[in-house]
Amino acid sequence: EVHLVESGGGLVQPGGSLRLSCAASGFTFSAHWMSWVRQAPGKGLEWVANIKVDGSAKYYVDRVKGRFTISRDNAKNSLYLQMNSLRAEDTAVYYCARDGNGDYDGAIDSWGQGTLVTVSS
Amino acid sequence: QSVLTQPPSASGTPGQRVTISCSGSSSNIGSNYVYWYQQLPGTAPKVLIYKNTQRPSGVPDRFSGSKSGTSASLAISGLRSEDEADYYCAAWDDSLSGFYVFGTGTKVTVL
């Protein structure tokens, strides 16, 4: 069974930094692109970033480019999101998510339970 | 920054059919597959439909997806109380590098 467990969320002041982690299990981590998706309180879903299987390609939504960095450690089955220069509008639940492959290519086929990031003074 | 437009709400009585629309453009729905996600209250989303019309194993055949041009639809037939949730369409967008866009979301209420 696929398991994605996020950690590292919390309260941070505007301009601060936070690093989210995601521990993956139950599947071959190195065979999947991985994503971060966020959801502001009471709002819809927003794709934040994704990373290729070997980390050689990374993509970001415009509003986080230059501030957030996605990375992975396939030896540790872990995904990360380094968030710098945080703003109030970054407040959201952040989901670690697995990009599907094969028949499910293009879909986000597994999600973690999410970790809440609150940016406030 | 949602570029896929959905109605904010939809409703029906048990057993009815409900349809949710998703309107995009030539750079996303018009040239890529559409995916649908269901988010039950207080839980993470799960994929409901992939590649326009395909259902993952375990998803009831009451859920069906379709696509035409730059629009897509999700239909729920035989509506049940457990279908009360938020539904999001999604697609890759070719106008931006590797950009995955979600719809604005539709809250389905079972009356």
Coordinates of N, CA and C in Angstrom, one line a residue, chain A:
Chain A
E1 N 0.8 -1.2 0.0 CA 0.0 0.0 0.0 C 0.9 1.2 0.0
V2 N 0.5 2.2 -0.8 CA 1.3 3.4 -0.9 C 1.0 4.3 0.3
H3 N 2.2 4.8 0.9 CA 2.1 5.6 2.1 C 3.0 6.8 1.8
L4 N 2.4 8.0 2.0 CA 3.1 9.3 1.9 C 2.8 10.1 3.2
V5 N 3.9 10.4 3.9 CA 3.7 11.0 5.2 C 4.5 12.3 5.3
E6 N 3.8 13.4 5.3 CA 4.5 14.7 5.4 C 4.8 15.1 6.8
S7 N 5.8 16.0 6.9 CA 6.2 16.6 8.2 C 6.9 17.9 7.9
G8 N 7.0 18.7 9.0 CA 7.7 19.9 8.9 C 6.9 21.2 8.9
G9 N 5.6 21.0 8.8 CA 4.7 22.2 8.8 C 4.7 22.9 10.2
G10 N 4.1 24.1 10.2 CA 4.0 24.8 11.4 C 3.8 26.3 11.2
L11 N 4.0 27.1 12.2 CA 3.8 28.5 12.2 C 5.2 29.2 11.9
V12 N 5.2 30.1 11.0 CA 6.4 30.8 10.6 C 6.1 32.2 10.3
Q13 N 7.0 33.1 10.6 CA 6.7 34.5 10.4 C 7.0 34.9 8.9
P14 N 6.3 35.9 8.4 CA 6.5 36.4 7.0 C 8.0 36.6 6.8
G15 N 8.5 36.1 5.7 CA 9.9 36.3 5.3 C 10.8 35.1 5.8
G16 N 10.2 34.2 6.6 CA 10.9 33.1 7.2 C 11.0 31.9 6.2
S17 N 11.6 30.9 6.7 CA 11.8 29.7 5.9 C 11.3 28.4 6.6
L18 N 11.0 27.4 5.9 CA 10.5 26.1 6.4 C 10.8 25.1 5.4
R19 N 11.2 23.9 5.9 CA 11.4 22.8 5.0 C 10.5 21.6 5.3
L20 N 9.7 21.3 4.3 CA 8.8 20.2 4.4 C 9.5 18.9 3.9
S21 N 9.1 17.8 4.6 CA 9.6 16.5 4.2 C 8.4 15.5 3.9
C22 N 8.7 14.6 3.1 CA 7.7 13.5 2.8 C 8.4 12.2 2.8
A23 N 8.0 11.3 3.6 CA 8.5 9.9 3.7 C 7.6 9.0 2.9
A24 N 8.1 8.4 1.9 CA 7.3 7.5 1.0 C 7.6 6.0 1.3
S25 N 6.6 5.2 1.1 CA 6.8 3.8 1.3 C 5.7 3.0 0.5
G26 N 5.9 1.8 0.3 CA 4.9 0.9 -0.3 C 5.0 0.9 -1.9
F27 N 6.0 1.6 -2.4 CA 6.1 1.6 -3.9 C 7.6 1.9 -4.2
T28 N 7.9 1.8 -5.5 CA 9.3 2.1 -5.9 C 9.4 3.6 -6.2
F29 N 9.9 4.3 -5.1 CA 9.9 5.8 -5.1 C 10.7 6.3 -6.3
S30 N 11.8 5.7 -6.7 CA 12.6 6.2 -7.7 C 12.0 6.1 -9.1
A31 N 10.9 5.4 -9.2 CA 10.2 5.2 -10.5 C 9.1 6.3 -10.8
H32 N 8.9 7.2 -9.9 CA 7.8 8.1 -10.0 C 8.3 9.6 -9.9
W33 N 7.8 10.4 -10.8 CA 7.8 11.8 -10.5 C 7.0 12.1 -9.2
M34 N 7.4 13.1 -8.5 CA 6.7 13.5 -7.3 C 6.3 15.0 -7.3
S35 N 5.2 15.3 -6.7 CA 4.7 16.7 -6.7 C 4.4 17.1 -5.2
W36 N 4.3 18.5 -5.1 CA 3.7 19.1 -4.0 C 2.5 19.9 -4.5
V37 N 1.4 19.7 -3.7 CA 0.1 20.4 -4.1 C -0.3 21.1 -2.8
R38 N -0.8 22.3 -2.8 CA -1.3 22.9 -1.6 C -2.7 23.4 -1.7
Q39 N -3.3 23.6 -0.5 CA -4.7 24.1 -0.5 C -4.8 25.1 0.7
A40 N -5.1 26.3 0.3 CA -5.3 27.3 1.3 C -6.6 27.1 2.1
P41 N -6.7 27.5 3.3 CA -7.9 27.2 4.1 C -9.2 27.6 3.4
G42 N -10.1 26.7 3.2 CA -11.4 26.9 2.5 C -11.3 27.2 1.0
K43 N -10.1 26.9 0.4 CA -9.9 27.2 -1.0 C -9.7 25.9 -1.8
G44 N -9.4 26.1 -3.1 CA -9.2 25.0 -3.9 C -7.7 24.5 -4.0
L45 N -7.5 23.5 -4.8 CA -6.2 22.9 -4.9 C -5.3 23.7 -5.8
E46 N -4.0 23.8 -5.5 CA -3.0 24.5 -6.4 C -1.8 23.6 -6.4
W47 N -1.4 23.2 -7.6 CA -0.2 22.5 -7.9 C 1.0 23.4 -7.6
V48 N 2.0 23.0 -6.9 CA 3.1 23.9 -6.5 C 4.4 23.6 -7.3
A49 N 4.7 22.3 -7.4 CA 6.0 21.9 -8.0 C 6.0 20.4 -8.2
N50 N 6.8 20.0 -9.2 CA 7.1 18.6 -9.3 C 8.5 18.3 -9.7
I51 N 9.0 17.1 -9.6 CA 10.4 16.7 -9.8 C 10.5 15.4 -10.5
K52 N 11.4 15.3 -11.4 CA 11.6 14.1 -12.2 C 12.1 13.0 -11.3
V53 N 12.0 11.7 -11.8 CA 12.4 10.6 -11.1 C 13.9 10.7 -10.5
D54 N 14.8 11.2 -11.3 CA 16.2 11.3 -10.8 C 16.6 12.7 -10.3
G55 N 15.6 13.6 -10.2 CA 15.8 15.0 -9.8 C 16.4 15.9 -10.8
S56 N 16.5 15.5 -12.0 CA 17.2 16.3 -13.1 C 16.3 17.3 -13.7
A57 N 15.0 17.3 -13.4 CA 14.1 18.3 -13.9 C 13.1 18.7 -12.8
K58 N 12.9 20.0 -12.7 CA 12.0 20.5 -11.7 C 11.1 21.6 -12.3
Y59 N 9.9 21.6 -11.9 CA 9.0 22.6 -12.4 C 8.2 23.2 -11.2
Y60 N 7.9 24.5 -11.4 CA 7.2 25.3 -10.3 C 6.1 26.1 -10.9
V61 N 5.1 26.4 -10.0 CA 4.1 27.4 -10.4 C 4.8 28.7 -10.3
D62 N 4.4 29.7 -11.1 CA 5.0 31.0 -11.1 C 5.2 31.7 -9.8
R63 N 4.1 31.6 -9.0 CA 4.1 32.4 -7.8 C 5.1 31.9 -6.7
V64 N 5.7 30.7 -6.9 CA 6.7 30.2 -5.9 C 8.1 30.2 -6.5
K65 N 8.2 30.4 -7.8 CA 9.6 30.3 -8.5 C 10.5 31.3 -7.8
G66 N 11.7 30.8 -7.5 CA 12.8 31.6 -6.9 C 12.7 31.6 -5.4
R67 N 11.6 31.1 -4.8 CA 11.4 31.1 -3.4 C 11.4 29.6 -2.8
F68 N 10.8 28.7 -3.6 CA 10.7 27.3 -3.2 C 11.6 26.5 -4.0
T69 N 12.1 25.4 -3.4 CA 12.9 24.4 -4.1 C 12.5 23.0 -3.7
I70 N 12.1 22.3 -4.7 CA 11.8 20.9 -4.6 C 13.0 20.0 -4.8
S71 N 13.1 19.0 -4.0 CA 14.3 18.0 -4.1 C 13.8 16.7 -3.6
R72 N 14.7 15.7 -3.9 CA 14.4 14.3 -3.5 C 15.6 13.6 -3.2
D73 N 15.5 12.5 -2.3 CA 16.6 11.6 -2.0 C 16.1 10.2 -2.2
N74 N 16.4 9.6 -3.4 CA 15.8 8.3 -3.7 C 16.4 7.2 -2.8
A75 N 17.6 7.4 -2.2 CA 18.1 6.4 -1.3 C 17.3 6.4 0.0
K76 N 16.7 7.5 0.3 CA 15.9 7.6 1.6 C 14.4 7.6 1.3
N77 N 14.0 7.4 0.1 CA 12.6 7.5 -0.3 C 11.9 8.7 0.3
S78 N 12.6 9.8 0.0 CA 12.1 11.1 0.6 C 12.0 12.2 -0.4
L79 N 11.0 13.0 -0.2 CA 10.7 14.2 -1.0 C 10.8 15.4 -0.1
Y80 N 11.3 16.5 -0.6 CA 11.4 17.7 0.2 C 10.9 19.0 -0.5
L81 N 10.5 20.0 0.3 CA 10.2 21.3 -0.3 C 10.8 22.3 0.7
Q82 N 11.8 23.0 0.2 CA 12.4 24.1 0.9 C 11.7 25.4 0.5
M83 N 11.1 26.0 1.5 CA 10.3 27.2 1.3 C 11.0 28.4 2.0
N84 N 11.4 29.4 1.2 CA 12.0 30.6 1.7 C 11.2 31.8 1.4
S85 N 11.5 32.9 2.0 CA 10.7 34.2 1.8 C 9.2 34.0 1.9
L86 N 8.8 33.3 2.9 CA 7.4 32.9 3.0 C 6.5 34.2 3.1
R87 N 5.3 34.1 2.5 CA 4.3 35.1 2.6 C 3.0 34.6 3.2
A88 N 2.2 35.5 3.6 CA 0.9 35.1 4.2 C 0.1 34.3 3.2
E89 N 0.2 34.6 1.9 CA -0.6 33.8 0.9 C 0.0 32.4 0.7
D90 N 1.1 32.0 1.3 CA 1.6 30.7 1.2 C 1.0 29.8 2.3
T91 N 0.1 30.4 3.2 CA -0.5 29.6 4.2 C -1.5 28.6 3.5
A92 N -1.3 27.3 3.9 CA -2.0 26.3 3.2 C -1.7 24.9 3.8
V93 N -2.5 23.9 3.5 CA -2.1 22.5 3.7 C -1.3 22.1 2.5
Y94 N -0.1 21.5 2.8 CA 0.7 21.1 1.7 C 0.7 19.6 1.6
Y95 N 0.3 19.1 0.4 CA 0.2 17.7 0.2 C 1.4 17.2 -0.6
C96 N 2.0 16.1 -0.1 CA 3.0 15.4 -0.9 C 2.2 14.4 -1.8
A97 N 2.6 14.3 -3.1 CA 1.7 13.5 -4.0 C 2.6 12.8 -5.0
R98 N 2.1 11.6 -5.4 CA 2.8 10.8 -6.3 C 2.2 11.0 -7.7
D99 N 3.1 11.3 -8.7 CA 2.6 11.4 -10.1 C 2.5 9.9 -10.6
G100 N 1.4 9.6 -11.3 CA 1.2 8.3 -11.8 C 2.1 8.0 -13.0
N101 N 2.3 6.8 -13.3 CA 3.0 6.4 -14.5 C 2.3 5.2 -15.1
G102 N 2.8 4.9 -16.3 CA 2.0 3.9 -17.1 C 0.6 4.4 -17.4
D103 N -0.4 3.5 -17.2 CA -1.7 3.9 -17.5 C -2.1 5.2 -16.7
Y104 N -1.6 5.4 -15.6 CA -1.9 6.6 -14.8 C -1.0 7.8 -15.0
D105 N -0.3 7.7 -16.1 CA 0.6 8.8 -16.4 C -0.2 10.1 -16.6
G106 N 0.3 11.2 -15.9 CA -0.4 12.5 -15.9 C -1.3 12.7 -14.7
A107 N -1.7 11.6 -14.1 CA -2.6 11.8 -12.9 C -1.7 11.9 -11.6
I108 N -2.3 12.5 -10.6 CA -1.7 12.4 -9.3 C -2.4 11.3 -8.6
D109 N -1.8 10.2 -8.5 CA -2.6 9.0 -8.1 C -2.5 8.6 -6.6
S110 N -1.6 9.3 -5.9 CA -1.6 9.1 -4.4 C -1.2 10.4 -3.7
W111 N -1.8 10.5 -2.5 CA -1.7 11.8 -1.8 C -1.3 11.4 -0.3
G112 N -0.6 12.3 0.3 CA -0.4 12.2 1.7 C -1.5 12.8 2.5
Q113 N -1.5 12.9 3.8 CA -2.5 13.5 4.6 C -2.4 15.0 4.7
G114 N -1.3 15.5 4.3 CA -1.1 17.0 4.3 C -0.4 17.5 5.6
T115 N 0.3 18.6 5.5 CA 0.9 19.3 6.6 C 0.6 20.8 6.5
L116 N 0.1 21.4 7.6 CA -0.3 22.7 7.6 C 0.8 23.7 7.8
V117 N 0.9 24.7 6.9 CA 1.9 25.7 7.0 C 1.2 27.0 7.2
T118 N 1.5 27.7 8.3 CA 0.8 29.0 8.6 C 1.9 30.1 8.6
V119 N 1.7 31.1 7.8 CA 2.6 32.2 7.7 C 1.9 33.4 8.3
S120 N 2.4 33.8 9.5 CA 1.7 34.9 10.2 C 2.7 35.5 11.3
S121 N 2.5 36.7 11.5 CA 3.3 37.4 12.6 C 2.6 37.4 13.9

